PDB file of C-alpha atoms in Angstrom:
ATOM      1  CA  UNK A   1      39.359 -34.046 -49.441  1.00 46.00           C
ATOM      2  CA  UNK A   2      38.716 -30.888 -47.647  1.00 47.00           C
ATOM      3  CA  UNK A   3      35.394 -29.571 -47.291  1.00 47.00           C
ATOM      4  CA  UNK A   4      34.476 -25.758 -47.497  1.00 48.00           C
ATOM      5  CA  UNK A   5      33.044 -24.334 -44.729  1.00 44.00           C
ATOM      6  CA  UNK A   6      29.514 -23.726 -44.721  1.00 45.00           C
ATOM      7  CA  UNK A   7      28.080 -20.331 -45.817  1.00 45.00           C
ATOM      8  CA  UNK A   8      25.929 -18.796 -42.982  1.00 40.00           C
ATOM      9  CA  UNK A   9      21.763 -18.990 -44.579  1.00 43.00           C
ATOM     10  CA  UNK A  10      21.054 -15.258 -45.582  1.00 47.00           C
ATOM     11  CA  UNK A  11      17.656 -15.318 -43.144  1.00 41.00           C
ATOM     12  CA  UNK A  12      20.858 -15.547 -40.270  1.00 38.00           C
ATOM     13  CA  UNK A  13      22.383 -13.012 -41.953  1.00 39.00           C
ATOM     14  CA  UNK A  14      19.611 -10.850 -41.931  1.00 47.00           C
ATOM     15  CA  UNK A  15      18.860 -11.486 -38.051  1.00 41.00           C
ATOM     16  CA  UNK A  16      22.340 -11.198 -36.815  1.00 39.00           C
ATOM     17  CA  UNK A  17      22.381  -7.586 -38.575  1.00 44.00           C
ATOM     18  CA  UNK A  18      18.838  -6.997 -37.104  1.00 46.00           C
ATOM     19  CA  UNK A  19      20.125  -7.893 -33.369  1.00 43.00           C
ATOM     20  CA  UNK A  20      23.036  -6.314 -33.582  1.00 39.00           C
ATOM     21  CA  UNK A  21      20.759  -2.749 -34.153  1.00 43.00           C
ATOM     22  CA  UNK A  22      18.832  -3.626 -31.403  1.00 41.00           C
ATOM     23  CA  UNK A  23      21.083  -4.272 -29.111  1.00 41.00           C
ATOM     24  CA  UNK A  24      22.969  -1.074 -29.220  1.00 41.00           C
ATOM     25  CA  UNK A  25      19.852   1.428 -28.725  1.00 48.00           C
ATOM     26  CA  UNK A  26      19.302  -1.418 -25.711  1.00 42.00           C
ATOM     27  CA  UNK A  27      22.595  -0.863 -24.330  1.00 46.00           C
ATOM     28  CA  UNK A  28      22.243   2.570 -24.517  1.00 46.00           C
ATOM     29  CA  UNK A  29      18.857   3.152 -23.577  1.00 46.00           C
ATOM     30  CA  UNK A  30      20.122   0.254 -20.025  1.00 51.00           C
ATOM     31  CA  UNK A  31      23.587   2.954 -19.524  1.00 57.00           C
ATOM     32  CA  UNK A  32      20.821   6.197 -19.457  1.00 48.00           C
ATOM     33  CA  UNK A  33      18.763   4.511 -17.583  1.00 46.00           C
ATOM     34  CA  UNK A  34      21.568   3.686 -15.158  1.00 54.00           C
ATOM     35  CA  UNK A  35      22.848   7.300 -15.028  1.00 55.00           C
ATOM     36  CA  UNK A  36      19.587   8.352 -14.435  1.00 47.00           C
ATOM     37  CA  UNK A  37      18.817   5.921 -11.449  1.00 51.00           C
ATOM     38  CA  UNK A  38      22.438   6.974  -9.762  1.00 53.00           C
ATOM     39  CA  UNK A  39      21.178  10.607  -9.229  1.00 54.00           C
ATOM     40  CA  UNK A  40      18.025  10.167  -7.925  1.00 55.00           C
ATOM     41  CA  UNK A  41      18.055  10.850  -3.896  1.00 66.00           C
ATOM     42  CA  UNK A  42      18.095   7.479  -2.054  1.00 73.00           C
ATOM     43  CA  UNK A  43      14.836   8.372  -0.355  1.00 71.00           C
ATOM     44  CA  UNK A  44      12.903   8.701  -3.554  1.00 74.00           C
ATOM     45  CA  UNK A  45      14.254   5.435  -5.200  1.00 80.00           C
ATOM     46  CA  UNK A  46      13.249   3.827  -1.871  1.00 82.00           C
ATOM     47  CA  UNK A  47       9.707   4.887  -2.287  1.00 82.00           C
ATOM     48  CA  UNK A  48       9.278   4.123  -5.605  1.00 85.00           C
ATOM     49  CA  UNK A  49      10.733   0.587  -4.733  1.00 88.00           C
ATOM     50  CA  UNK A  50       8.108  -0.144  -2.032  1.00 87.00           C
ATOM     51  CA  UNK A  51       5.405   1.919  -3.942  1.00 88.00           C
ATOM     52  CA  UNK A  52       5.783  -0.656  -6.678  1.00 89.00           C
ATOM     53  CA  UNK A  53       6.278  -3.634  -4.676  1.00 90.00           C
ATOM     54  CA  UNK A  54       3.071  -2.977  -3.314  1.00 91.00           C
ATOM     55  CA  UNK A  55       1.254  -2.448  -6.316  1.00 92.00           C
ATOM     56  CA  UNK A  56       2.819  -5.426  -8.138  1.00 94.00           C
ATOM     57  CA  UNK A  57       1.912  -7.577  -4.973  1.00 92.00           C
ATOM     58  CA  UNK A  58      -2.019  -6.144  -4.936  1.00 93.00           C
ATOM     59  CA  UNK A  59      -2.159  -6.768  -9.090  1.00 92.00           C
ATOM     60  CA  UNK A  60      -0.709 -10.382  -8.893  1.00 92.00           C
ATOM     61  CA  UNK A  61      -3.679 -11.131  -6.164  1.00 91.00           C
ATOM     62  CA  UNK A  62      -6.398  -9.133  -8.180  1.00 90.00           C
ATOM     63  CA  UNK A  63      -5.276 -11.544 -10.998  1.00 89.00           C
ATOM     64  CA  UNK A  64      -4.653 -15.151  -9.502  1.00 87.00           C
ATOM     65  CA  UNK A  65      -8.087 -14.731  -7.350  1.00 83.00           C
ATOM     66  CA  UNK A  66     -10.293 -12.609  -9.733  1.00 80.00           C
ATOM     67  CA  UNK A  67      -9.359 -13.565 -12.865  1.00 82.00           C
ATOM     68  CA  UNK A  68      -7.397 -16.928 -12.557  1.00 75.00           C
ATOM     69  CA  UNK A  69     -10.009 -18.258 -10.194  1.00 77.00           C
ATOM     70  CA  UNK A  70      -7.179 -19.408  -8.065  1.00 76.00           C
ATOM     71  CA  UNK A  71      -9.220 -20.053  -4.349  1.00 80.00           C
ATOM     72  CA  UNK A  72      -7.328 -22.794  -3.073  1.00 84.00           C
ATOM     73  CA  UNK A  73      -5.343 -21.508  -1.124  1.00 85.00           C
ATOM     74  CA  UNK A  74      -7.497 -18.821   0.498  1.00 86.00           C
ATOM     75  CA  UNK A  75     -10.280 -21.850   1.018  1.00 87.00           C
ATOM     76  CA  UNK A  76      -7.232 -24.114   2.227  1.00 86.00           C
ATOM     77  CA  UNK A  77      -6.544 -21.217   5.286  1.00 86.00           C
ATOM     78  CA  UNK A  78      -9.743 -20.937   5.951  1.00 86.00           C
ATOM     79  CA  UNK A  79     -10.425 -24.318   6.755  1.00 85.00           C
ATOM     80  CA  UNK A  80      -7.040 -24.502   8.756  1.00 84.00           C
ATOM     81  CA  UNK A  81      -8.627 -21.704  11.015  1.00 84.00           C
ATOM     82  CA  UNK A  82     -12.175 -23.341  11.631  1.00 82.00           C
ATOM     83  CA  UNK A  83     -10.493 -26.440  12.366  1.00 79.00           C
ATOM     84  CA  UNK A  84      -6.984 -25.118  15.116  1.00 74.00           C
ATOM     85  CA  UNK A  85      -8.119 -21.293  15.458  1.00 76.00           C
ATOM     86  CA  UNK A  86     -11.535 -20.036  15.860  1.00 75.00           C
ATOM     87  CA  UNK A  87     -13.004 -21.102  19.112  1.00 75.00           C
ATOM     88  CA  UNK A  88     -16.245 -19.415  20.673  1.00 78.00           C
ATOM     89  CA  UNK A  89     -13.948 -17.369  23.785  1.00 82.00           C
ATOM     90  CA  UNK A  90     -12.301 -16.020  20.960  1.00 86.00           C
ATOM     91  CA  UNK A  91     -14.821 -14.655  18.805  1.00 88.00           C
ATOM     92  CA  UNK A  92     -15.912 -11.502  21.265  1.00 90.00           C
ATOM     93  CA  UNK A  93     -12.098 -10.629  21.298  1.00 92.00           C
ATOM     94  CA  UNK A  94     -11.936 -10.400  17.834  1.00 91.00           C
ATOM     95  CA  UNK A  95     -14.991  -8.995  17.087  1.00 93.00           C
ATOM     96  CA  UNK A  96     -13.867  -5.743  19.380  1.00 94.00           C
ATOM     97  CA  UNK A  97     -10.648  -5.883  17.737  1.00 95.00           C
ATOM     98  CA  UNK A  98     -12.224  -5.684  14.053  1.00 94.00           C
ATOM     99  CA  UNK A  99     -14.689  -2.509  15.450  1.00 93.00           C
ATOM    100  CA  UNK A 100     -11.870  -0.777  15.951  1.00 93.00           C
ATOM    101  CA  UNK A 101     -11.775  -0.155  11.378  1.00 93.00           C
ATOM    102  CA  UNK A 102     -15.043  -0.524  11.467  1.00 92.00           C
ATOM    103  CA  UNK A 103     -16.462   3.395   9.561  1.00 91.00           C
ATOM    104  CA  UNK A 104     -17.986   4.512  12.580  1.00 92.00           C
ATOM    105  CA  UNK A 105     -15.131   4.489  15.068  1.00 94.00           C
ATOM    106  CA  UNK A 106     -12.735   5.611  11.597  1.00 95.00           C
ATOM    107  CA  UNK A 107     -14.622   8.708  11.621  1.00 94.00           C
ATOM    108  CA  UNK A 108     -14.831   9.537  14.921  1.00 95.00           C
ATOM    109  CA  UNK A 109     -11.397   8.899  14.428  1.00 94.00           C
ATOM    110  CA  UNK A 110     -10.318  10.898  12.339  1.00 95.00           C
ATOM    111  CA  UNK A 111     -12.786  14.036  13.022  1.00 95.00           C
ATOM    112  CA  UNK A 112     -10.536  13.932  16.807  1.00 94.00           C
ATOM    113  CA  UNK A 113      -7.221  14.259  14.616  1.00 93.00           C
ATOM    114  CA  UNK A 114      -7.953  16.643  12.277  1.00 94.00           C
ATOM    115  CA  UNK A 115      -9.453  18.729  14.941  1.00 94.00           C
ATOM    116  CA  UNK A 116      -6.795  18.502  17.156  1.00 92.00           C
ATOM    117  CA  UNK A 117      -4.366  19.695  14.664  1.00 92.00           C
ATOM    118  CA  UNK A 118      -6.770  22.345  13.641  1.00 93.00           C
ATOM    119  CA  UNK A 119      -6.697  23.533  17.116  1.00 93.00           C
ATOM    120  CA  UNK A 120      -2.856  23.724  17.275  1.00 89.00           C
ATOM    121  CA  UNK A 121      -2.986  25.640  13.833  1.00 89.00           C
ATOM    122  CA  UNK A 122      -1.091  22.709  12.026  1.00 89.00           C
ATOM    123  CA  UNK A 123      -3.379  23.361   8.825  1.00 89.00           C
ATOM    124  CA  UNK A 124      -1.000  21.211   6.516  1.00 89.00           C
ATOM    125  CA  UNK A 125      -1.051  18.334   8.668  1.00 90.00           C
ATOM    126  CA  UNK A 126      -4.606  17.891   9.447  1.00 92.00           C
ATOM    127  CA  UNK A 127      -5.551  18.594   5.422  1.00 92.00           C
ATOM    128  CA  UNK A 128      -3.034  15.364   4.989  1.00 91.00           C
ATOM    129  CA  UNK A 129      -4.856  13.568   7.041  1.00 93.00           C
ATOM    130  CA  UNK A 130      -8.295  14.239   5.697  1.00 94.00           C
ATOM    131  CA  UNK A 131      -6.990  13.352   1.982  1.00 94.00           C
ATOM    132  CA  UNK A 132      -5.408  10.043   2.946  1.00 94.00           C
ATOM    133  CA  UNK A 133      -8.546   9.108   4.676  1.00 93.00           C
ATOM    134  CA  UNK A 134     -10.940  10.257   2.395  1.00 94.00           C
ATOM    135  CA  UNK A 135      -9.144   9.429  -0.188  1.00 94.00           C
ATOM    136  CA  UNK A 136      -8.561   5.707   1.078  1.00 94.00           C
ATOM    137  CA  UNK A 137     -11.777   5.326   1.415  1.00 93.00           C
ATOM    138  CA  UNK A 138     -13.295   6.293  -1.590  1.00 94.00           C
ATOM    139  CA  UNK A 139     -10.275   4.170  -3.274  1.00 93.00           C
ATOM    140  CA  UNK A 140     -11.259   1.267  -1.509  1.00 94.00           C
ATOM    141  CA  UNK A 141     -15.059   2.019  -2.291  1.00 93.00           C
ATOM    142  CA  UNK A 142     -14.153   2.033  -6.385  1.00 94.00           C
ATOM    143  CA  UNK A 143     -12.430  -1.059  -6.183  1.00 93.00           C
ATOM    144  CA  UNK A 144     -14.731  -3.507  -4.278  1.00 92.00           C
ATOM    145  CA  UNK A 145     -17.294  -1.950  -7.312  1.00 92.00           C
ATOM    146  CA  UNK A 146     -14.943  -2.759  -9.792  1.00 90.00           C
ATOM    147  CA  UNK A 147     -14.163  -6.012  -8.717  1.00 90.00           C
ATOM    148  CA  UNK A 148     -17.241  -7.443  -7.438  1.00 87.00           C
ATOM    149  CA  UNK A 149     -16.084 -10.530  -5.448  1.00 89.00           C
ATOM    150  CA  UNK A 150     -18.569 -12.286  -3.825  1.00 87.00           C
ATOM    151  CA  UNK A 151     -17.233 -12.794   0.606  1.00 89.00           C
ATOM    152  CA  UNK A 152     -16.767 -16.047   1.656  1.00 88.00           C
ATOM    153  CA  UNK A 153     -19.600 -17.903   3.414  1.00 86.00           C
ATOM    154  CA  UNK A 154     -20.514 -18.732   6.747  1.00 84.00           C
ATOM    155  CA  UNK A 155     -19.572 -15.350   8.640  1.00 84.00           C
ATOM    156  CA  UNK A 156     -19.688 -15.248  12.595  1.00 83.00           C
ATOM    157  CA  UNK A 157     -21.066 -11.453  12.666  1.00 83.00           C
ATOM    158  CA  UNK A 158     -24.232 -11.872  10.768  1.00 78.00           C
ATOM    159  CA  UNK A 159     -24.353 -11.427   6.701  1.00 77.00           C
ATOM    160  CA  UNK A 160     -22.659  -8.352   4.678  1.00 81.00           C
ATOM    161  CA  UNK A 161     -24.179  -7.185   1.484  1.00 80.00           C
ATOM    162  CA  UNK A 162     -21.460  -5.420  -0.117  1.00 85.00           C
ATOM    163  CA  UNK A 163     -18.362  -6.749  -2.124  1.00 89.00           C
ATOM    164  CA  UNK A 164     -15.088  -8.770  -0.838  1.00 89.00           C
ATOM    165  CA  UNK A 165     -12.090  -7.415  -2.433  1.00 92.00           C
ATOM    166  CA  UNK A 166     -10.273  -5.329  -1.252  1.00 92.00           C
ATOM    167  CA  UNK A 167     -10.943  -5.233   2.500  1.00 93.00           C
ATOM    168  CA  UNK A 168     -11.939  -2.335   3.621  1.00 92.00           C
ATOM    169  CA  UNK A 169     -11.380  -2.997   7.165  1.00 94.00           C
ATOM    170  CA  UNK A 170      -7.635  -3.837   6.070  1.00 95.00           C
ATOM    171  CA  UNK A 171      -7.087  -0.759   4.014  1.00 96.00           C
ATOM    172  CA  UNK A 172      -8.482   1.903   6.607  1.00 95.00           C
ATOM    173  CA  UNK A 173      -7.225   0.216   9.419  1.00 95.00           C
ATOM    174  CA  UNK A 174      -3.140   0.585   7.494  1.00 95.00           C
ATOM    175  CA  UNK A 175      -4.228   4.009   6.507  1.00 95.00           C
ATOM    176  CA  UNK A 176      -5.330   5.047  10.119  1.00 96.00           C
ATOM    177  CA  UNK A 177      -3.188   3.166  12.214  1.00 96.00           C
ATOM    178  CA  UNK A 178      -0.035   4.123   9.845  1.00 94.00           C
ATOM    179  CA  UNK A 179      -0.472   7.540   9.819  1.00 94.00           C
ATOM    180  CA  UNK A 180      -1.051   7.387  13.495  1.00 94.00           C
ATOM    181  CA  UNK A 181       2.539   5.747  13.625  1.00 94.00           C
ATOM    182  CA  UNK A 182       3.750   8.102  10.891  1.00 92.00           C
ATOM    183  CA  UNK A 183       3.147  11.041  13.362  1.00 91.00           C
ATOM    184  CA  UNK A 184       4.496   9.162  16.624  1.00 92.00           C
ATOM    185  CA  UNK A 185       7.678   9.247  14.670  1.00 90.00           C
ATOM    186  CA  UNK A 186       7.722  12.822  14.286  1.00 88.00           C
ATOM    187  CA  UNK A 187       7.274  13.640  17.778  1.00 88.00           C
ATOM    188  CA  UNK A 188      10.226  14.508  19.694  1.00 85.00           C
ATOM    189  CA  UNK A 189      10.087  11.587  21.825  1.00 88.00           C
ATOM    190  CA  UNK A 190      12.969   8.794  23.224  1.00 91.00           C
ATOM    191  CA  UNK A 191      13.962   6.864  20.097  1.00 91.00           C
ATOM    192  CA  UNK A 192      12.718   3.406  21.871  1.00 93.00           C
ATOM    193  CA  UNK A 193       9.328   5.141  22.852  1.00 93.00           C
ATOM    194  CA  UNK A 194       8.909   5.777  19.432  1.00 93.00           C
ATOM    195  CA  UNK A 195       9.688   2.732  17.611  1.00 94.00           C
ATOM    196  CA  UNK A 196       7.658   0.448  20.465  1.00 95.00           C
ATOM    197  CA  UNK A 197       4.817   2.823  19.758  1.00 95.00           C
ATOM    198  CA  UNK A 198       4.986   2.391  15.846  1.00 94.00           C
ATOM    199  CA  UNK A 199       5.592  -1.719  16.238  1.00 96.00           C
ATOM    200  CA  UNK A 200       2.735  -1.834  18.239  1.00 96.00           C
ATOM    201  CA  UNK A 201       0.545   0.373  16.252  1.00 95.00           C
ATOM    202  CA  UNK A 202       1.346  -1.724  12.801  1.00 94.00           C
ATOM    203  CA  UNK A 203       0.958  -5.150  14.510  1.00 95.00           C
ATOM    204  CA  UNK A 204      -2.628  -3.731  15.709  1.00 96.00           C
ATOM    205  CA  UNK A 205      -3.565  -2.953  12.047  1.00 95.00           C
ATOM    206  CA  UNK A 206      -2.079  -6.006  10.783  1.00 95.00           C
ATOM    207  CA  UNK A 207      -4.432  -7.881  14.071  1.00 96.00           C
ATOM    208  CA  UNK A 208      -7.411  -6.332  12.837  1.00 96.00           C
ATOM    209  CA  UNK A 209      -6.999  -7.594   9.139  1.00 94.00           C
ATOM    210  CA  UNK A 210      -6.675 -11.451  10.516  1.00 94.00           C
ATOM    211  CA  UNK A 211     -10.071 -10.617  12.643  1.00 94.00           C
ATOM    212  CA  UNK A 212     -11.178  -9.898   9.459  1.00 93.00           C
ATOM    213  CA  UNK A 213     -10.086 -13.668   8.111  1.00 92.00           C
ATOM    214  CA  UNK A 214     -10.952 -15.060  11.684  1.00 91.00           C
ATOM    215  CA  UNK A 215     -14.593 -13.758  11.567  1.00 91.00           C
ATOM    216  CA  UNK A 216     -14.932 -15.365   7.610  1.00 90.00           C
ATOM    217  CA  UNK A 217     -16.159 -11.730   6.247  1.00 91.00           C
ATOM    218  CA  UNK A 218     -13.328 -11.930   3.890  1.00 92.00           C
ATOM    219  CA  UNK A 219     -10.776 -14.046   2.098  1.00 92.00           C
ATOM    220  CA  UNK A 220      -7.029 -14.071   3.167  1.00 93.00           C
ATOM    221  CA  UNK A 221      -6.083 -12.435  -0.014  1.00 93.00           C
ATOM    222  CA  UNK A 222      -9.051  -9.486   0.456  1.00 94.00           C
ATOM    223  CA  UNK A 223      -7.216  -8.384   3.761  1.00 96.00           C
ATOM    224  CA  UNK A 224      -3.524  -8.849   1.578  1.00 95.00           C
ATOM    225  CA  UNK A 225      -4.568  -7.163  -0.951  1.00 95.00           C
ATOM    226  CA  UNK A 226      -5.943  -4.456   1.558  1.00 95.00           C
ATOM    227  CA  UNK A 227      -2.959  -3.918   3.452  1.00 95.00           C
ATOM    228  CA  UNK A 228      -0.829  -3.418  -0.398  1.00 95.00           C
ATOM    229  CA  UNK A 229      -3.415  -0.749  -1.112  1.00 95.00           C
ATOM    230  CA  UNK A 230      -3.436   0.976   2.238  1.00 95.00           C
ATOM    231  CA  UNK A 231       0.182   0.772   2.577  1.00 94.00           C
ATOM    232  CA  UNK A 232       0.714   2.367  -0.860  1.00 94.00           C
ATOM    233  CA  UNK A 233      -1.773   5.087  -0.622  1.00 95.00           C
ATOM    234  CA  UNK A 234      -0.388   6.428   2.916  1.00 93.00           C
ATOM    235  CA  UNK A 235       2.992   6.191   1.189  1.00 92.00           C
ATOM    236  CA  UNK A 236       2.004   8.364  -1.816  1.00 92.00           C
ATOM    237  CA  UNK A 237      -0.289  10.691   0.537  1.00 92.00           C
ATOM    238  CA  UNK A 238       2.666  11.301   2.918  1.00 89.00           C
ATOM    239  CA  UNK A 239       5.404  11.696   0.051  1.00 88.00           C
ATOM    240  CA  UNK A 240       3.393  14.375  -2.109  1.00 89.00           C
ATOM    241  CA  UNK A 241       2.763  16.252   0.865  1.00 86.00           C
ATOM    242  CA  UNK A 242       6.548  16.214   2.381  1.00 84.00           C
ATOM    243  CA  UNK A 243       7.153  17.142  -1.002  1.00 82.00           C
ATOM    244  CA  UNK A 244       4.666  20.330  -0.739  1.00 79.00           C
ATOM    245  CA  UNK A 245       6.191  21.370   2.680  1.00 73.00           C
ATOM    246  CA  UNK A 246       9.821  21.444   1.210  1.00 69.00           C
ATOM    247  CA  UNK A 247       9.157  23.778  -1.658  1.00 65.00           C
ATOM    248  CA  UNK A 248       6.758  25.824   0.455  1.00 61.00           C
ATOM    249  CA  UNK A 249      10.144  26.227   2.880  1.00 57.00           C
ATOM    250  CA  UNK A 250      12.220  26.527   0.027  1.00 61.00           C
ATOM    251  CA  UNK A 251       9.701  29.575  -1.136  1.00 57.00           C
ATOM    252  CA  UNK A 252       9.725  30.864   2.344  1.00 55.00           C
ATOM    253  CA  UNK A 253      13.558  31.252   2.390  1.00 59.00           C
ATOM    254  CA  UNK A 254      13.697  32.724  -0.934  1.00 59.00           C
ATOM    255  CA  UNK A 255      11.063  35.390   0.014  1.00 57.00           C
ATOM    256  CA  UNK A 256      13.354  36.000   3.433  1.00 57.00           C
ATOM    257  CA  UNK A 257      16.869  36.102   1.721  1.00 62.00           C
ATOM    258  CA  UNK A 258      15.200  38.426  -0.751  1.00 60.00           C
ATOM    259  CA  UNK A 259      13.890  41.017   1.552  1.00 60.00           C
ATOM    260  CA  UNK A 260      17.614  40.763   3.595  1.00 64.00           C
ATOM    261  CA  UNK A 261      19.025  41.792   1.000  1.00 64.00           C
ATOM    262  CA  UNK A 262      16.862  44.944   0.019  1.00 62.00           C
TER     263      UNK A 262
END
């Protein structure tokens, strides 16, 4: 005897019918989203990708160590350090290395800069400077209120009374050091000259955050989640500003062509 084939439950029914509407606005929604992507200028998607790799990176840390109470592993490289890494010749080394973000020598810094670009009548260039370090800072400043972590204890340069997360010292040292490396590579210099002098000048900034570790005023993740900030402020800082300069030339040819042609 033959049986009859099972009639499909009407609830299926009803969800098959219900998929099948959402998929197609999906679909479409994914191809104009495609198109969309494929004319954007290479340079721009390429900032947005490492923009928001560097945000996602800073928000998985702000929620694994803040929120998630996740400390093992920061507590687990800490210990690794006192135990193999910090040794008493060491310490005046790195505490040298870690004045060198420390607000003091930042602003002295950056007062040298702007005013040497002030001097050579580069107005543009020294205002981008000021915001990105301004600006870094007082970023910085909101979030170690915001987030309130306590540092770790046992420091080798004496007790600090304000807040862990982000490092400070990580996040001005990327800004600083970057956009000192940011205008090396503008110069017209040898190719090799400049790329030694930007290697050099991001492996200092990346030194001064592991002082930072080595000297137990902050937690591995602090000086992580420093750099992600830093490096994603300098990058918006220097792409709005490129992005003022090229429709202020785009104006200024406009304005020339115009009066050519009178």
């Amino acid at each position: 005897m033959r049986r009859r084939p099972r009639r499909a439950p009407a609830v299926w029914l009803r969800m098959a019918r219900r998929n099948i509407f959402i998929a197609v606005p999906m679909q479409s929604s994914s191809s104009f989203l495609k198109r969309y992507i494929s004319k954007l200028p290479l340079q721009l998607l390429l900032l947005l990708l490492l923009l928001s790799g560097a945000l996602l990176l800073f928000t998985y840390i702000a929620h694994e160590v803040l929120w998630e109470k996740e400390e093992a592993a920061d507590n687990y490289v800490l210990g690794l350090m006192a135990e193999h890494v910090v040794a008493r010749r060491w310490t005046p080394f790195m505490k040298a290395v870690t004045g060198c973000a420390s607000a003091g020598f930042l602003q002295v810094g950056y007062v040298v800069l702007v005013g040497y670009l002030l001097l050579r009548k580069n107005w543009k260039r020294a205002l981008e400077i000021a915001v990105a370090g301004i600006g870094g800072h007082g970023l910085n400043y909101v979030m170690k209120l915001s987030f309130q972590r306590v540092r770790p204890p046992g420091p080798l340069i004496g007790k600090l009374e304000n807040f862990s997360f982000p490092s400070g010292h990580a996040t001005s040292a990327f800004i600083f050091y970057g956009l000192l490396a940011y205008l090396l590579w503008k110069m017209e210099l040898p190719r090799a000259v400049r790329l030694t002098g930007v290697a050099l000048l991001l492996l200092f900034s990346l030194l001064i955050g592991f002082s930072r570790v080595y000297l137990r005023v902050h937690y591995p993740s602090d000086v992580l989640a420093g750099f992600c900030i830093g490096f994603a402020w300098l990058l918006l800082v220097t792409a709005l500003f490129r992005r003022l300069k090229k429709s202020s030339d785009r104006e200024l040819r406009g304005e020339a062509e115009a009066a050519k042609s009178r």
